[in-house]
Coordinates of C-alpha atoms and ligand atoms in Angstrom, one line a residue:
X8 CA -14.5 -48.4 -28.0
X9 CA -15.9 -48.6 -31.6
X10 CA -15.9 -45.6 -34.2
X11 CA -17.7 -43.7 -31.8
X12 CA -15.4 -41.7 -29.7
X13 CA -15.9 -38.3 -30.2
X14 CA -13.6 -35.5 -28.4
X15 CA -13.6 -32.0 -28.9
X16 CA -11.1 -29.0 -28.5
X17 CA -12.9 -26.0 -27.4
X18 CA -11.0 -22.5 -27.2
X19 CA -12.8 -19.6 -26.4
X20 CA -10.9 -16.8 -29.2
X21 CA -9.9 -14.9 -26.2
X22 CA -5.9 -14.7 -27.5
X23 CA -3.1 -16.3 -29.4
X24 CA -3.2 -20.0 -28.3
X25 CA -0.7 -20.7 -25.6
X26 CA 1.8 -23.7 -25.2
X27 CA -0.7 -25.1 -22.5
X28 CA -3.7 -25.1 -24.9
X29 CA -1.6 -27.0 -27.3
X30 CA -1.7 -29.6 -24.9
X31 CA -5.0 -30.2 -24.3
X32 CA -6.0 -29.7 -27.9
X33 CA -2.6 -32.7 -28.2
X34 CA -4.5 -35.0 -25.4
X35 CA -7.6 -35.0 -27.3
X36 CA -6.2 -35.6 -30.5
X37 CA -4.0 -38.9 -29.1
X38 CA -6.6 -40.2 -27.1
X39 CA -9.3 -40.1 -29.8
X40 CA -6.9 -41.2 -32.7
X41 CA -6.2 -44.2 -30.1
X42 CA -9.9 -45.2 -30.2
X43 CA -10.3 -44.7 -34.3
X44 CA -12.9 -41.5 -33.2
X45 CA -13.2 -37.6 -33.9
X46 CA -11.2 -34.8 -33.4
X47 CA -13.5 -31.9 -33.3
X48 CA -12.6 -27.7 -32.7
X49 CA -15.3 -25.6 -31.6
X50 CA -15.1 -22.2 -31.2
X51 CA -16.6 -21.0 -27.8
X52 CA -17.0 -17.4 -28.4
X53 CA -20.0 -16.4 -26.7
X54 CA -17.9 -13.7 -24.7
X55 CA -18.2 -10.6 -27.4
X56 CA -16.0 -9.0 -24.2
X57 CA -13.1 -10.9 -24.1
X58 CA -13.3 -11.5 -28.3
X59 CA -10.1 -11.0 -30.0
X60 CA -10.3 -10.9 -33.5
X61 CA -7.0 -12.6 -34.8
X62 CA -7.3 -15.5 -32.0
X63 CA -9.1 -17.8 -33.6
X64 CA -6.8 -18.0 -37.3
X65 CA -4.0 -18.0 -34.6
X66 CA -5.4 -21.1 -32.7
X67 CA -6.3 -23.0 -35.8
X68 CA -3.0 -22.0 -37.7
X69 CA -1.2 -23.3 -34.5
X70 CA -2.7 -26.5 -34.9
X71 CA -2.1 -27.4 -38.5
X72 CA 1.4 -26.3 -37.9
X73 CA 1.5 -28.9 -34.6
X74 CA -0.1 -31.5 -37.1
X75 CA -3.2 -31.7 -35.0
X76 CA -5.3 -31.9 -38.0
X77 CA -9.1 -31.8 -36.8
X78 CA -11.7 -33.8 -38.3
X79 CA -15.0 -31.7 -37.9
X80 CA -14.4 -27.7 -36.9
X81 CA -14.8 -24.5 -38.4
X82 CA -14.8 -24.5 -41.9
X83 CA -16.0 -28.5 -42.6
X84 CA -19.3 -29.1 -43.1
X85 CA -21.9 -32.2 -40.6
X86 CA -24.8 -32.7 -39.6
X87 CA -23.3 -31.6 -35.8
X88 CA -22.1 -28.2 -37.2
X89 CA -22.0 -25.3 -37.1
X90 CA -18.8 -25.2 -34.9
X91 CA -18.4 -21.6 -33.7
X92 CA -20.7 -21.3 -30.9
X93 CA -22.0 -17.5 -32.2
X94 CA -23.2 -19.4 -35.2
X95 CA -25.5 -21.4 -32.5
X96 CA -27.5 -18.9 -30.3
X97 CA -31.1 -20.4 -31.2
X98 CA -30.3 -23.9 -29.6
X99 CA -29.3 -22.6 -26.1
X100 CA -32.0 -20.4 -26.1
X101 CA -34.2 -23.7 -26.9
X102 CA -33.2 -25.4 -24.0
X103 CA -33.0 -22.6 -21.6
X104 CA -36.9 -22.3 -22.4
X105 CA -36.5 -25.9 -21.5
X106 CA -35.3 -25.8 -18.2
X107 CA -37.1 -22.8 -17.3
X108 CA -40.6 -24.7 -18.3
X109 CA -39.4 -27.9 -16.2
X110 CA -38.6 -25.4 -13.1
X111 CA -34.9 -25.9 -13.2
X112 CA -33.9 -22.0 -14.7
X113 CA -35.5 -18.9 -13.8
X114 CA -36.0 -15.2 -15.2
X115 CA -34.3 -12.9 -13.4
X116 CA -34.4 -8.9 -13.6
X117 CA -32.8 -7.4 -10.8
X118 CA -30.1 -4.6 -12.5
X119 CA -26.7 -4.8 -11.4
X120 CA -27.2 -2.3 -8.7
X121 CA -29.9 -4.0 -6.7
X122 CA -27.4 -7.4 -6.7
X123 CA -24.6 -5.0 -5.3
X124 CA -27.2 -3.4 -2.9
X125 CA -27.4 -7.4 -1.8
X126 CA -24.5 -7.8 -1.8
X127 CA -23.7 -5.2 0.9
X128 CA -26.0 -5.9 3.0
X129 CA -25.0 -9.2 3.3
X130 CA -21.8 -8.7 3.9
X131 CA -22.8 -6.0 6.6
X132 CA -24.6 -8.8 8.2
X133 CA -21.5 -11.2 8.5
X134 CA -21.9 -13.2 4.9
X135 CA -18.0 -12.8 4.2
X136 CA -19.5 -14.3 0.6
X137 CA -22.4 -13.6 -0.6
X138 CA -23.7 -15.3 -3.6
X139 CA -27.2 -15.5 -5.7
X140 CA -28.3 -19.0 -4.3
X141 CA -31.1 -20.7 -2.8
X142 CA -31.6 -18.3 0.1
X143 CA -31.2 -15.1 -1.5
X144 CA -32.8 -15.4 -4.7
X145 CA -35.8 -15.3 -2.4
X146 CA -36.0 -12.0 -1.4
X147 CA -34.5 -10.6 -5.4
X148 CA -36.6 -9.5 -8.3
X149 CA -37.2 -13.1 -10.6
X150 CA -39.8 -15.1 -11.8
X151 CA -39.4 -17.7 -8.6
X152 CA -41.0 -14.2 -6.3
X153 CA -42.3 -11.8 -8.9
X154 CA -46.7 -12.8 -9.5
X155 CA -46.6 -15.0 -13.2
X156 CA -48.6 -12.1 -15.0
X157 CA -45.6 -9.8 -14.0
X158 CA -43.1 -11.6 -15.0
X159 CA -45.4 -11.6 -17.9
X160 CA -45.7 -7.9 -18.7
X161 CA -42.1 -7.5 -18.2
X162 CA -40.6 -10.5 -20.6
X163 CA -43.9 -9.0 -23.4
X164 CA -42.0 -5.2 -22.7
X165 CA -38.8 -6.3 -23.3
X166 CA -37.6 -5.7 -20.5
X167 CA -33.9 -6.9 -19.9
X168 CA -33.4 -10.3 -17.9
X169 CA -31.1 -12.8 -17.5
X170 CA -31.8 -16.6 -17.1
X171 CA -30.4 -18.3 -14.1
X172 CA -29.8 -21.9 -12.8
X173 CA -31.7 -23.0 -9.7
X174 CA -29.3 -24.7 -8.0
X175 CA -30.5 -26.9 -5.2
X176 CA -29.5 -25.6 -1.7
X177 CA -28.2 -28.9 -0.3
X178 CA -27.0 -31.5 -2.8
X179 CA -23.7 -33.3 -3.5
X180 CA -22.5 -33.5 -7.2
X181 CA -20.7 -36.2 -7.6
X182 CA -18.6 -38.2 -10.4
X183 CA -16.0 -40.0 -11.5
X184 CA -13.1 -38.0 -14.0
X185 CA -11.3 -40.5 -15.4
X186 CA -7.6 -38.9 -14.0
X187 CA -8.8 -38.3 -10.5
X188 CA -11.1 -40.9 -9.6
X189 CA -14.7 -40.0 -8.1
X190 CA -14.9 -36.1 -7.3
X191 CA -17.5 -34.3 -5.4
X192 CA -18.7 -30.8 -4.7
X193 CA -21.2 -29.6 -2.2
X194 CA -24.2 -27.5 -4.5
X195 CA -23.7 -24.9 -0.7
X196 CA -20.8 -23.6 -2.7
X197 CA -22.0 -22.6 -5.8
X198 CA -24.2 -20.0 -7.3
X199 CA -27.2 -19.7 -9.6
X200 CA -25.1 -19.8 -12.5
X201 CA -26.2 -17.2 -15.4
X202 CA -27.0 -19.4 -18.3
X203 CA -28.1 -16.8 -20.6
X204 CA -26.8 -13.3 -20.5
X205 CA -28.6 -9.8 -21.2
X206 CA -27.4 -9.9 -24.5
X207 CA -29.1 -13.1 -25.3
X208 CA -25.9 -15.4 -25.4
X209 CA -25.2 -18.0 -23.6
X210 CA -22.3 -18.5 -20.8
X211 CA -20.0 -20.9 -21.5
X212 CA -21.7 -23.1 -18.8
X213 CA -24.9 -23.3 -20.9
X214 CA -23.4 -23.0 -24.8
X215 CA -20.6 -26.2 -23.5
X216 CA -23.2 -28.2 -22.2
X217 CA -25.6 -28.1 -25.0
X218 CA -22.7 -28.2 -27.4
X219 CA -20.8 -31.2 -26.2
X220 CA -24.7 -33.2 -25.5
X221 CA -25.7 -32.0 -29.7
X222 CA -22.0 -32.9 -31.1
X223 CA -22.2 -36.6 -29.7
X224 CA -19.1 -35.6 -27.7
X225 CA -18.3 -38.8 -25.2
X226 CA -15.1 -37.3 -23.4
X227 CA -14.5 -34.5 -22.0
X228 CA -10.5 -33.8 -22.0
X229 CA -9.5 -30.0 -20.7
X230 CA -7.6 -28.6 -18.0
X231 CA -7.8 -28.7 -14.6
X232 CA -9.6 -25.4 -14.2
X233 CA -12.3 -26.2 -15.3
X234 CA -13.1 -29.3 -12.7
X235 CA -14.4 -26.7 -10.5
X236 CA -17.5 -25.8 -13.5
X237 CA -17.8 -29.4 -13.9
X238 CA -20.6 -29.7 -10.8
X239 CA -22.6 -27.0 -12.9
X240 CA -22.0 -28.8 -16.0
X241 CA -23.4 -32.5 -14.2
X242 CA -26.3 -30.3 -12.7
X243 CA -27.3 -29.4 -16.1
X244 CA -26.9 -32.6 -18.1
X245 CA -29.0 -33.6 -15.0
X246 CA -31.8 -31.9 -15.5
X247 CA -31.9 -31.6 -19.4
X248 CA -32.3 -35.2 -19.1
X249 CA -28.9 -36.1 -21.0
X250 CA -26.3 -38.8 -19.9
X251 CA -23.0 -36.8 -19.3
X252 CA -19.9 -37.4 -21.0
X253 CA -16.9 -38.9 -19.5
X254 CA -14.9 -36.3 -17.7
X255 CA -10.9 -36.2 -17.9
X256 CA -9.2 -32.9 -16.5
X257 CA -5.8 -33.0 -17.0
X258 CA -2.7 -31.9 -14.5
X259 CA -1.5 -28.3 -14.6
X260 CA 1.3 -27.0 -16.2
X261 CA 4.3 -25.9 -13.4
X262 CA 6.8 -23.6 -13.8
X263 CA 10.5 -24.6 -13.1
X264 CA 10.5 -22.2 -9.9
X265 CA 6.6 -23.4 -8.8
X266 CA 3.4 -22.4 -9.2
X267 CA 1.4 -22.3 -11.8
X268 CA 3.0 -21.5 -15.1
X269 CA 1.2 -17.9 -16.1
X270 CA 2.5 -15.7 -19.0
X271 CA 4.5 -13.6 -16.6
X272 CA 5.8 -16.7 -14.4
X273 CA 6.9 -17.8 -18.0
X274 CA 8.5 -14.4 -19.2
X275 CA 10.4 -14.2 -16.2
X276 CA 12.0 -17.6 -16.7
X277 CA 12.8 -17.5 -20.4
X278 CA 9.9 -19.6 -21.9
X279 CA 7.9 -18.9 -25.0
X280 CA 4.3 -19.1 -23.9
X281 CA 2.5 -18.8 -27.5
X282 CA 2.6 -21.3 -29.8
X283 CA 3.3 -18.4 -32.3
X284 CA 6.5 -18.2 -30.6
X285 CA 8.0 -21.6 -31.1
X286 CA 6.8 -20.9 -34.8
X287 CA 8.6 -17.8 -34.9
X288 CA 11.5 -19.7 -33.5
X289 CA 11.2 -22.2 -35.7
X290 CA 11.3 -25.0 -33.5
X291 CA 10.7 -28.6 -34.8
X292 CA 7.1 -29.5 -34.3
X293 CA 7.5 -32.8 -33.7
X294 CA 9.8 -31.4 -30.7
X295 CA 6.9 -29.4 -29.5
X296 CA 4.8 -32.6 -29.4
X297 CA 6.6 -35.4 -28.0
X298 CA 7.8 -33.0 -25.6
X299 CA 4.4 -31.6 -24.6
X300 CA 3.2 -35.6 -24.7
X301 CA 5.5 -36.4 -22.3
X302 CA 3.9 -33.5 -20.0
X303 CA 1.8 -35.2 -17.5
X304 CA 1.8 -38.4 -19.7
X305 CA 4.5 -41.1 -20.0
X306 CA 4.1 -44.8 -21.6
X307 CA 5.3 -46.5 -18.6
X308 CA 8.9 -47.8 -20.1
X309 CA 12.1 -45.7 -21.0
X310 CA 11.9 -44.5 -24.1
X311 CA 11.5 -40.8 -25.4
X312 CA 11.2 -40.3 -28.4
X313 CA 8.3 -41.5 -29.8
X314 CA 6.5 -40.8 -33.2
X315 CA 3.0 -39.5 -33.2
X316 CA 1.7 -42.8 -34.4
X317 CA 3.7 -44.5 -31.6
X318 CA 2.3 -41.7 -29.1
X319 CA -1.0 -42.8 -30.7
X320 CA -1.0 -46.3 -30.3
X321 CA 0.3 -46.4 -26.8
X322 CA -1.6 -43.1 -25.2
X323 CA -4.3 -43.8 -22.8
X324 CA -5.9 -41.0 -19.9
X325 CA -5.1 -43.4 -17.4
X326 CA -1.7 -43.0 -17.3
X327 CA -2.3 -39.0 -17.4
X328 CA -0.7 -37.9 -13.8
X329 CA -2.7 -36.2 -11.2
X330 CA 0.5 -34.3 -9.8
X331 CA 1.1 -30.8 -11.9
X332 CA 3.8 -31.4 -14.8
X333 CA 6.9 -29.3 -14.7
X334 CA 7.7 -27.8 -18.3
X335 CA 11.3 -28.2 -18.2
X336 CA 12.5 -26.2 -21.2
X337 CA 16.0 -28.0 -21.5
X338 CA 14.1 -31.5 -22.2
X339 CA 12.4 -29.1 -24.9
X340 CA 15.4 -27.9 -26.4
X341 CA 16.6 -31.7 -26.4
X342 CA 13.9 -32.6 -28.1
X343 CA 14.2 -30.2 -30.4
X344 CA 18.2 -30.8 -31.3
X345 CA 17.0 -34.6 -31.8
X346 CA 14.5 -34.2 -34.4
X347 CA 17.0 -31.0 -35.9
X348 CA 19.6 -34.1 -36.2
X349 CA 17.0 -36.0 -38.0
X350 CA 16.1 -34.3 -41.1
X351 CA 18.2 -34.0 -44.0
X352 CA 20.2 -31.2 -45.0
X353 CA 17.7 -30.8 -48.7
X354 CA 14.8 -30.3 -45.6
X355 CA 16.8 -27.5 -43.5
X356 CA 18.2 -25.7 -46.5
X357 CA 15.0 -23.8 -47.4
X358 CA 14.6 -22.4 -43.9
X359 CA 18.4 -22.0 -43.3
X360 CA 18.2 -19.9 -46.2
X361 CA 15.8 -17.9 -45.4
X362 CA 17.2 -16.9 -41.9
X363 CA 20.2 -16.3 -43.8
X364 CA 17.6 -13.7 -45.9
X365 CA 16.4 -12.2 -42.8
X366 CA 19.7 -11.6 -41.2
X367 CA 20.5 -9.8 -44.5
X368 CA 23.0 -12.5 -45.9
X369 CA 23.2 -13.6 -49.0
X370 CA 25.4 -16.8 -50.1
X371 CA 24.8 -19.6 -52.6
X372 CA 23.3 -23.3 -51.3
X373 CA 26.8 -24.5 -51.1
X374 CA 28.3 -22.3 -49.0
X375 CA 25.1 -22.8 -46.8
X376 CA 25.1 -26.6 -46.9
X377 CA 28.8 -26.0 -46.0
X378 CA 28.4 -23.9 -42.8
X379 CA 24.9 -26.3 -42.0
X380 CA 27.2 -29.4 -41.7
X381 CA 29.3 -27.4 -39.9
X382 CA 26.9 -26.6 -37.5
X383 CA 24.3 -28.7 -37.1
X384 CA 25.3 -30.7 -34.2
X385 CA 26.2 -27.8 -32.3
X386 CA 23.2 -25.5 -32.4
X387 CA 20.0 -26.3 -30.8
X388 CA 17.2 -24.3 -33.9
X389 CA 17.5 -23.6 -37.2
X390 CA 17.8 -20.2 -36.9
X391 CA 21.4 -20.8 -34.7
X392 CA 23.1 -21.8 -37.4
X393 CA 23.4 -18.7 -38.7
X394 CA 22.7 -16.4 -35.6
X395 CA 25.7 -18.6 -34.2
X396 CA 27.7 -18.4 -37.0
X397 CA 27.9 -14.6 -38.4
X398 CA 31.5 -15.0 -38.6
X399 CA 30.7 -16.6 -42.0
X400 CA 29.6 -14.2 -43.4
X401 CA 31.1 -11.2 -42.0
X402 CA 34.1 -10.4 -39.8
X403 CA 33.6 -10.0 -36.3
X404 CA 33.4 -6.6 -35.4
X405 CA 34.5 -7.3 -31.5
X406 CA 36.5 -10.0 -29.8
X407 CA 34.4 -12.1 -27.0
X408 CA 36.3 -10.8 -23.8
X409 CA 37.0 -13.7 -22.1
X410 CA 38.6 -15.4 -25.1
X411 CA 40.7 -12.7 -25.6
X412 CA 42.2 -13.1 -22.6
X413 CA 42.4 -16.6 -22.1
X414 CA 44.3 -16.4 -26.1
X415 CA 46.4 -13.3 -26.6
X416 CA 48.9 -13.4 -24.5
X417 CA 52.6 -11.6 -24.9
X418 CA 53.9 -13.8 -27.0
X419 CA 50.8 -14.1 -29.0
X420 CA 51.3 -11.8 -32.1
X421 CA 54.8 -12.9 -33.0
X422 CA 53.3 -16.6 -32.8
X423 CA 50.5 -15.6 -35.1
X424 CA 52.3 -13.7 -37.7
X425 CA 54.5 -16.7 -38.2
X426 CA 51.2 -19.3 -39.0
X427 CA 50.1 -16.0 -40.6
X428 CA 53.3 -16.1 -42.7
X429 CA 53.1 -20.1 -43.6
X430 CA 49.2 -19.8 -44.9
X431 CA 50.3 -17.0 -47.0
X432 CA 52.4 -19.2 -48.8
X433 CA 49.4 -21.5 -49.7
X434 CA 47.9 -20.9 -52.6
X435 CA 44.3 -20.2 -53.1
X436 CA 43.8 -23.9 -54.3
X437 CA 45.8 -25.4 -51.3
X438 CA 43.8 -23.4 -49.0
X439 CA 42.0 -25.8 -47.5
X440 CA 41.7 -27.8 -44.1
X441 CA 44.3 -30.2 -44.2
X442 CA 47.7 -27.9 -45.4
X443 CA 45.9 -25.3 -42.6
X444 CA 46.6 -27.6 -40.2
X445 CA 49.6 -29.1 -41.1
X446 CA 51.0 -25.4 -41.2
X447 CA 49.6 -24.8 -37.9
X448 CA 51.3 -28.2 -36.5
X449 CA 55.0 -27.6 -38.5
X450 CA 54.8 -24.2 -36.6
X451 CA 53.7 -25.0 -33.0
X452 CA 56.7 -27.9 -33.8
X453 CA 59.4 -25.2 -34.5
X454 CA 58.3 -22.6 -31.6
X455 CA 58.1 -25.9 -29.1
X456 CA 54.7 -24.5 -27.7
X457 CA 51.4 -26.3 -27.1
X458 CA 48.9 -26.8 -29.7
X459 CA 46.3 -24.6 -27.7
X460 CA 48.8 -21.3 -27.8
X461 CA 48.1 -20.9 -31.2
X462 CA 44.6 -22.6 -32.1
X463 CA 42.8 -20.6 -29.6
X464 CA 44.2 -17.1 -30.8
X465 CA 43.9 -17.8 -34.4
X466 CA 40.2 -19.2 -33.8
X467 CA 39.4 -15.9 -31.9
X468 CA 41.0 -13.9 -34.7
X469 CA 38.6 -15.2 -37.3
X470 CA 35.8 -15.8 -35.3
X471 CA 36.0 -13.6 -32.6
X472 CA 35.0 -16.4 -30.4
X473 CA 37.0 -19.1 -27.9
X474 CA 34.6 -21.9 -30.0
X475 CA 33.3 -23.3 -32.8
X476 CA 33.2 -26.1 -35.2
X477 CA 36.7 -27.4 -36.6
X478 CA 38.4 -24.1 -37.5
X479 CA 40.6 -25.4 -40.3
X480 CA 37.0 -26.3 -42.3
X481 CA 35.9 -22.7 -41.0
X482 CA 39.1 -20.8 -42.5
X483 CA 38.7 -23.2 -45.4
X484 CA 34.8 -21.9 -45.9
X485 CA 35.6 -18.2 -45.1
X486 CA 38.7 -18.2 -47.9
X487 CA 42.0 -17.5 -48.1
X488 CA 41.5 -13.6 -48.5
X489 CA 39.1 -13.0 -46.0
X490 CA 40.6 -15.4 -43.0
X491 CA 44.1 -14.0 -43.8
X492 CA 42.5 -10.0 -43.5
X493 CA 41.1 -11.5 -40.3
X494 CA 44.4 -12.8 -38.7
X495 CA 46.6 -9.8 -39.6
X496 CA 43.8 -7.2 -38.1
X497 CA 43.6 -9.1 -34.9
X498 CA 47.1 -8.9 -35.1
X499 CA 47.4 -5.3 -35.3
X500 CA 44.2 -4.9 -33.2
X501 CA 45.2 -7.4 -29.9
X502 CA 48.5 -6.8 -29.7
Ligands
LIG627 N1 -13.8 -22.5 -23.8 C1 -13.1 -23.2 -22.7 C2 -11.7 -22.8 -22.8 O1 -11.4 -21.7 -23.3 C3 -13.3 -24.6 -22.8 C4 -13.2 -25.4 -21.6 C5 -13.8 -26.8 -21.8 O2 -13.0 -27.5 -22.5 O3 -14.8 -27.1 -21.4 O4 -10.8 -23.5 -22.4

């Protein structure tokens, strides 16, 4: 495939973009990089309903910060713009005259109570569903029953109508999608789709089929609920006379417990759903993108990580599963303690810094870079290294339970109070990691006790937890002062 591959990433503004959108919008992006072709966003906001004003910053702020730069979209300037779809009314309106004049669309009038009152009486009769199709748009108020030169008066009156598609009573819609192999749908099941509403805007039926045939799109990459519009969508590329693009709908997204993963399957199980979450966590976004890669895709060999130009170069759909993906959020949070690992302690200092901020610390870039190094290879964010590690910066105001009583035992204070002793006798120059733990060794020697009887209490007493990084570098950090108010207070506090 030449330059020409065009894809496009359509979100309808709706709400903050959600870890599954992210995906498709990543999909696109890989497969159309792969080919050396267009990433385009459009903004499908022909719903004024369902409109959410922040969404669409959200959605494209979500995907700058994923990397998924886009090459045409809101805001750049083509001969195939504008890209928000409210920007566009006029050219669905053009070829819904179109398909009306070629007898594939009709006007129709009926209000919303005379469709109910159809409605009803169809189901009285046994119709378990009834629809606006073939059969009953024959006895309802459009320009298929009404005489021309009233359908005439009303349209010159103004009178409100909607435009519908005449779907064909017995047809099968078939094609190929690219994951699934050849699909196909019976027309029986469907209903005169509403192409333009009473307000003059299109569906998204009408304004994504016009769209993707006037932006050159040639694949169509989106999630697998959409495949059941797709039979629609062929129907109309049909009769507007327009080869269809190639279809791709992409597996579902699973939760770990089954089913599909919803925002309240994903509450309940402890997994951000927004992107604006994993921003807000500060999670790597590389993380967020091999991972999400790897979900429903996979290059066929055993490795994991991959760069985005790796994921680039070796991406194809046909190696896109048919099965749902599970999103299993402890491969995340692998991914994202790799790429952590990765970066340099001048990258993380910035944002360590400013957690530290938040949390109302202050402490110079030493100190920090201290307790980073510390850290780093036991937290899985940023943000841990200091939500993990507030005994840093302050003493800990409680013990954890279990610690406690896994390390203070009888003996414990007397055993303390001697290391307590030795340390004192350390100057504030020779406090540091080595001496701590030679003092620590010459006493555990002298009282003929394991090393454990005394590390774990003393750890507790300065960090009020059973673990941590090396605690001789933590005492060293914290200072003599501080570590030695620590140890006499749990002391006095324990025993
Ligand atoms: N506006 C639709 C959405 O919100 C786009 C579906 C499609 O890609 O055709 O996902």
């Amino acid at each position: 495939m030449a330059d020409s591959t065009r894809v496009r990433f359509a979100p309808s503004p709706t709400g903050l973009l959600h870890i599954g959108g992210l995906r498709t919008a990543l999909y696109n992006y890989l497969f159309t990089k792969h080919h050396g072709g267009a990433f385009i966003v459009r903004i499908e906001d022909t719903d004024q309903s369902r409109y959410v004003e922040e969404a669409e910053q959200d959605i494209l702020d979500s995907l700058k910060w994923a990397g998924l730069n886009w090459d045409e979209g809101p805001g750049t300037e083509s001969q195939y713009g504008p890209y928000r779809q409210s920007e566009r009314s006029e050219l669905y309106q053009k070829y819904a005259d179109q398909l009306i004049a070629d007898g594939y669309a009709y006007y129709a009038f009926d209000t919303s109570e005379e469709i109910e009152e159809m409605r009803e009486r169809l189901k009285k009769s046994g119709n378990p569903s009834p629809k606006y199709d073939s059969i009953t748009r024959q006895s309802m108020k459009n320009s298929l029953t009404l005489p021309q030169d009233e359908v005439k008066r009303r349209l010159d009156a103004g009178e409100e109508y909607i435009v519908r598609l005449k779907v064909p009573r017995k047809e099968t819609v078939r094609f190929t999608d690219i994951i699934r192999g050849v699909v196909s749908f019976d027309t029986q099941g469907l209903d005169d789709q509403v192409l333009i509403k009473s307000d003059g805007l299109p569906t998204y039926h009408m304004a994504n089929v016009v769209d993707d045939h006037e932006m050159g799109i040639t694949h169509v990459i989106r999630g697998e609920e959409w495949l059941s519009s797709a039979p629609k969508h062929m129907l109309l590329y049909k009769y507007l006379g327009w080869d269809a693009p190639a279809m791709a709908h992409l597996p579902l997204i699973m939760s770990p417990s089954g089913g599909k993963l919803s925002k309240r399957k994903a509450e309940q199980e402890g997994i951000p759903i927004n992107v604006r979450d994993y921003v807000q966590q500060d999670y790597e976004p590389e993380a967020v993108i091999n991972f999400l890669t790897y979900l429903g895709w996979g290059p066929g060999d055993d490795r994991e990580v991959m760069s985005l130009e790796e994921m680039i170069k070796e991406f194809s759909l046909e190696r896109v599963s048919k099965a749902g993906a599970v999103f299993n959020f402890k491969k995340l949070t692998w991914y994202n303690e790799h790429y952590m690992r990765e970066k340099s302690d001048e990258e993380l200092l910035p944002r360590i810094k400013k957690v530290a901020e938040r949390e109302g610390y202050t402490a110079s870039d030493d100190y920090l870079k201290t307790i980073l190094s510390l850290m780093r290879d036991r937290v899985s964010r940023v943000p841990e290294v200091i939500e993990l590690g507030r005994y840093f910066f302050e003493a800990p105001a409680e013990y954890d339970e279990k610690s406690k009583k896994k390390a203070w035992k009888e003996q414990t204070p007397a055993l303390v109070q001697k290391y307590l002793d030795e340390i004192q006798s350390l100057s504030r120059d020779e406090f540091k990691a080595a001496p701590l733990k030679e003092k620590l060794s010459a006493v555990i020697e002298a009282e003929g006790v394991g090393f454990g009887k005394l590390m774990l209490p003393v750890r507790v007493a300065v960090t009020g937890m059973g673990f941590g990084p090396d605690l001789f570098e933590t005492m060293e950090l914290i200072g003599k002062q501080e570590t030695e108010q620590r140890i006499a207070d749990a002391i006095s506090k324990l025993s």
